[in-house]
Structure formats: structure tokens, C-alpha cells
PDB file of C-alpha atoms and ligand atoms in Angstrom:
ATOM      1  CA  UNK B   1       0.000   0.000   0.000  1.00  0.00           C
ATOM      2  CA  UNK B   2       1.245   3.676  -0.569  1.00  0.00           C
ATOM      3  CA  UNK B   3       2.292   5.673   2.153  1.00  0.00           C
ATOM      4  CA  UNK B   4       0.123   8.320   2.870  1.00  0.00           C
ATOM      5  CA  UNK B   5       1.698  11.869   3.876  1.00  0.00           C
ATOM      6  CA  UNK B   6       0.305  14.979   4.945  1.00  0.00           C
ATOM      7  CA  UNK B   7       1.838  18.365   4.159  1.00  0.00           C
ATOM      8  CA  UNK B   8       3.265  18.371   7.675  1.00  0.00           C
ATOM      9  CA  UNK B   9       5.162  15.219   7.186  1.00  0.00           C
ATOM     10  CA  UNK B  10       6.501  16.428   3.692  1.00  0.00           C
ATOM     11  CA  UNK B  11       7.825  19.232   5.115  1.00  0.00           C
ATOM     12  CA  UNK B  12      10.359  16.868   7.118  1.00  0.00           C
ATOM     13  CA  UNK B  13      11.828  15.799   3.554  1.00  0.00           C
ATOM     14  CA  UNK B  14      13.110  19.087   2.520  1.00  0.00           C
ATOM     15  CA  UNK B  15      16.713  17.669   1.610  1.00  0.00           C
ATOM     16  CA  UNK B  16      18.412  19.104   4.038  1.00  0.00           C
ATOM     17  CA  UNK B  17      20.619  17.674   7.217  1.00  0.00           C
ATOM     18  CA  UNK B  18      20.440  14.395   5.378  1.00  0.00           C
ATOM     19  CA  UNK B  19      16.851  14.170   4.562  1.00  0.00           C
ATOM     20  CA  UNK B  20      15.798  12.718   1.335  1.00  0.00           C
ATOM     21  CA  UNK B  21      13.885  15.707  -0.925  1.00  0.00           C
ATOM     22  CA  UNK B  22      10.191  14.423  -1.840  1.00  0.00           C
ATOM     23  CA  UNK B  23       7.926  16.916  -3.309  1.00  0.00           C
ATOM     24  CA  UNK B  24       4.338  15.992  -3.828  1.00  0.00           C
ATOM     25  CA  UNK B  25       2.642  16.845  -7.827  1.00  0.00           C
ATOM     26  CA  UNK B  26      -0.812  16.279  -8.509  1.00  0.00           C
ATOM     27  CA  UNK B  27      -1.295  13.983  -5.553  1.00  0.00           C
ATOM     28  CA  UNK B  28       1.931  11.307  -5.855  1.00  0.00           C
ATOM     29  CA  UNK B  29       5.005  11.920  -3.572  1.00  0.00           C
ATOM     30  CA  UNK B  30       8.005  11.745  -5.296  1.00  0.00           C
ATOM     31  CA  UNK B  31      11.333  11.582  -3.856  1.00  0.00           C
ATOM     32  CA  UNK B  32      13.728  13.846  -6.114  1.00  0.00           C
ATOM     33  CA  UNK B  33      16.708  13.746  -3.550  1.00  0.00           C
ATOM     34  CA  UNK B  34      19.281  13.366  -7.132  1.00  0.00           C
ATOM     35  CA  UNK B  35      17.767  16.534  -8.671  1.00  0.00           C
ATOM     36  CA  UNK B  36      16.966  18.728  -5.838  1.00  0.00           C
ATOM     37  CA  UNK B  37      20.310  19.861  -4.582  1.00  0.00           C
ATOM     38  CA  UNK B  38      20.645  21.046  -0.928  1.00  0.00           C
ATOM     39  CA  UNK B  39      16.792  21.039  -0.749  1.00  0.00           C
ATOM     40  CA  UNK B  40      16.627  23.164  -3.603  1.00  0.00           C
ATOM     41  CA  UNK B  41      15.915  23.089  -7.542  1.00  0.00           C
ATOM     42  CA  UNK B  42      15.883  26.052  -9.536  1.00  0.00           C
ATOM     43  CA  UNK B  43      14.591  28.130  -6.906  1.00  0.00           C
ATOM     44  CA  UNK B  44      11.972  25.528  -5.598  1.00  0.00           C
ATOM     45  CA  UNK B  45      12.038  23.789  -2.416  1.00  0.00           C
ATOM     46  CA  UNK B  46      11.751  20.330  -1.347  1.00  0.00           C
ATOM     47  CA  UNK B  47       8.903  19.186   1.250  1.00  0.00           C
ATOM     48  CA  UNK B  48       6.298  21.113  -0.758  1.00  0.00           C
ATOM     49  CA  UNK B  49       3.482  20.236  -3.030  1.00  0.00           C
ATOM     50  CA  UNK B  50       4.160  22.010  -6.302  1.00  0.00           C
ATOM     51  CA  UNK B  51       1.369  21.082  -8.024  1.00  0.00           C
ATOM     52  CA  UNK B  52       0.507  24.857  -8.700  1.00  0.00           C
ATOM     53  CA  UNK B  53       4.421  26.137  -9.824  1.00  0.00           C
ATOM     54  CA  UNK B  54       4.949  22.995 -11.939  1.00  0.00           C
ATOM     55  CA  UNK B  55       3.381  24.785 -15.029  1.00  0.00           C
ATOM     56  CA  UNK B  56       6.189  27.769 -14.535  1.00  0.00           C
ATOM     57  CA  UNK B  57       8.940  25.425 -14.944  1.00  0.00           C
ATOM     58  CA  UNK B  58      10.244  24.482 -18.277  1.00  0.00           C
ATOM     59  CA  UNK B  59       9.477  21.197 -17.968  1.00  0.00           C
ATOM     60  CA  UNK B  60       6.482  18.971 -19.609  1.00  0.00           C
ATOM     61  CA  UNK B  61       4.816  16.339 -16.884  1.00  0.00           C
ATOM     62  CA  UNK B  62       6.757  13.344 -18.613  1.00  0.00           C
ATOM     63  CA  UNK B  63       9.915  14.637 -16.699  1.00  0.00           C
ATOM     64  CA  UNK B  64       7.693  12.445 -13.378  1.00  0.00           C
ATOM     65  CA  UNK B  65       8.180   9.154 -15.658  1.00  0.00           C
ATOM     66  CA  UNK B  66      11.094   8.039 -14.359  1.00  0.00           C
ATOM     67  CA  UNK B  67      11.321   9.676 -10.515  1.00  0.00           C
ATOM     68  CA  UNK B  68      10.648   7.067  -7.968  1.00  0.00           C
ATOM     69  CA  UNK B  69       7.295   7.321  -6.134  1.00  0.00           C
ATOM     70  CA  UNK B  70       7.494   7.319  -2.544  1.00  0.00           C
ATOM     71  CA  UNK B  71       3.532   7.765  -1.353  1.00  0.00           C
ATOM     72  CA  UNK B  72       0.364   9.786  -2.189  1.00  0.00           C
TER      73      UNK B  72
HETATM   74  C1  HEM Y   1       8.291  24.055 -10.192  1.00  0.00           C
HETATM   75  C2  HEM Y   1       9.209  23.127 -10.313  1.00  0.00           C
HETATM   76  C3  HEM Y   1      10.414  23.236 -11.203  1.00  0.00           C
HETATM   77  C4  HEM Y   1      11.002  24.313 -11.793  1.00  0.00           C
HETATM   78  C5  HEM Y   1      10.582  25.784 -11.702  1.00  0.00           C
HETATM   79  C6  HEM Y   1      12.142  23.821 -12.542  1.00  0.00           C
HETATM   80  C7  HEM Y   1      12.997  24.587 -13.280  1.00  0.00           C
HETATM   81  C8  HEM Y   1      14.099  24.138 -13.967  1.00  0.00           C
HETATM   82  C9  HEM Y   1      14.997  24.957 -14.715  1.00  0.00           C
HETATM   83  C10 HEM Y   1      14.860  26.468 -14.896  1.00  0.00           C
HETATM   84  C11 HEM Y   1      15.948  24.148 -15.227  1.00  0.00           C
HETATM   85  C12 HEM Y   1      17.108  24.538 -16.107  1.00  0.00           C
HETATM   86  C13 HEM Y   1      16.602  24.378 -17.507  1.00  0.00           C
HETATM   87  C14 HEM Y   1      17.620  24.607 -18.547  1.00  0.00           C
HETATM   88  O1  HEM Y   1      18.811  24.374 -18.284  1.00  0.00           O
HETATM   89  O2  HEM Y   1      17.201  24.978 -19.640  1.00  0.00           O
HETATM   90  C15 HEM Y   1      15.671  22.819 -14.800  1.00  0.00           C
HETATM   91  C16 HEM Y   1      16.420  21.709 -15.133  1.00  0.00           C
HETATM   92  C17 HEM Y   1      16.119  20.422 -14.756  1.00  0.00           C
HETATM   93  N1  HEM Y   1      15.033  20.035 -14.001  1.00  0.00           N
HETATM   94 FE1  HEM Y   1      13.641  21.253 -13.192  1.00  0.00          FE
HETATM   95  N2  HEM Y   1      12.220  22.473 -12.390  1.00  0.00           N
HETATM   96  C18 HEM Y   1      11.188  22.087 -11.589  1.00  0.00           C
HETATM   97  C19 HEM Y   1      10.890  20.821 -11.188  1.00  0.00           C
HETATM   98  C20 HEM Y   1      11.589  19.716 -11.547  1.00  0.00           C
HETATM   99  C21 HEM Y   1      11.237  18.381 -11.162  1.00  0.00           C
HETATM  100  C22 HEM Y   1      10.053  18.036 -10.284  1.00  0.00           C
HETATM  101  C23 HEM Y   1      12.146  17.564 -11.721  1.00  0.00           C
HETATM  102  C24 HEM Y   1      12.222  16.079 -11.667  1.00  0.00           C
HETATM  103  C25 HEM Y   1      11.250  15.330 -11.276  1.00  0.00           C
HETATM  104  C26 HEM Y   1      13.091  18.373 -12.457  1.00  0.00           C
HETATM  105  C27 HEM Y   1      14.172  17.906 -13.168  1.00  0.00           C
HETATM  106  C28 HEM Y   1      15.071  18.666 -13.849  1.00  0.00           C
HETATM  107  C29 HEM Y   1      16.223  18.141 -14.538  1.00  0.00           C
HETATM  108  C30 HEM Y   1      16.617  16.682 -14.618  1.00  0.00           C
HETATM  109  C31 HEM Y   1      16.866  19.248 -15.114  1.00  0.00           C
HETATM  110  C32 HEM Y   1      18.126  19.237 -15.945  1.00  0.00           C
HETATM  111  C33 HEM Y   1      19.346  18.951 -15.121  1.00  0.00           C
HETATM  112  C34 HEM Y   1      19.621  19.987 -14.093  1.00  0.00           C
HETATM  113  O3  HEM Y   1      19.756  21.183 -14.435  1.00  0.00           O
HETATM  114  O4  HEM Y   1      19.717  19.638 -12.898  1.00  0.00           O
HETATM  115  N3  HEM Y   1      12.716  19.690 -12.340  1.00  0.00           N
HETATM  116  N4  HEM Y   1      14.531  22.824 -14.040  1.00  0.00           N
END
């Protein structure tokens, strides 16, 4: 079964002090710890839902094929 986490418990996995980086999009967790260095990618931080700044990045929703999902 997927692990279910709240926004409180993604904020724990914001890539820093040796926490993985997860950031939840349209409802998946994903754990981007490779791409988001220091808790941080292009300006965006890890622990967060970005859902809503997703369609500012230069990226098309395909980039999620191959991150590894971690919960909903
Ligand atoms: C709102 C969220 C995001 C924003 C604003 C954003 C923005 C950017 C920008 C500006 C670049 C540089 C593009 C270039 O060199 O032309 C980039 C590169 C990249 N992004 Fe994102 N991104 C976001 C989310 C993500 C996510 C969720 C992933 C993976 C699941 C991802 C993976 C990558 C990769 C692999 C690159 C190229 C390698 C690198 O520069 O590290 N990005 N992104």
C-alpha cells in the first residue's frame, strides 16, 4: 500500500541535514533527492506540493516518468 503523507510530514523531507527531498505533484510523492540539490531546484524547495508552480517550470509532466514514487 502507498504511504500516505500529509503536508506536515513532507515538510520533514526538505533535503536538508540528510533528509531525502520528496515533493508531492498532482497527488503522488516523489522523492527527487538526485535533482533537488541542498533542498533546492531552480529556486523551488523540497517538502512542498508544487502542483501549482509545476506549469512555470520548463518542464512537460513526462519529466515524473522516471522519478521514484514514494507515497500519495
Ligand atoms: C516548479 C518546479 C520546477 C522548476 C521551476 C524547474 C525549473 C528548472 C529549470 C529552470 C531548469 C534549467 C533548464 C535549462 O537548463 O534549460 C531545470 C532543469 C532540470 N530540471 Fe527542473 N524544475 C522544476 C521541477 C523539476 C522536477 C520536479 C524535476 C524532476 C522530477 C526536475 C528535473 C530537472 C532536470 C533533470 C533538469 C536538468 C538537469 C539539471 O539542471 O539539474 N525539475 N529545471
Amino acid at each position: 500500500m502507498a504511504r500516505t503523507f500529509s503536508l506536515q510530514e513532507l515538510q520533514k523531507y526538505n533535503g536538508l541535514k540528510g533528509n531525502p527531498a520528496y515533493i508531492a505533484y498532482k497527488g503522488n510523492v516523489y522523492d527527487v533527492t538526485k535533482i533537488f540539490k541542498n533542498g533546492e531546484h531552480a529556486g523551488v524547495k523540497a517538502g512542498t506540493d508544487i502542483t501549482e508552480i509545476f506549469s512555470k517550470s520548463p518542464h512537460d509532466e513526462n519529466i515524473f516518468a522516471n522519478v521514484p514514487v514514494v507515497g500519495v
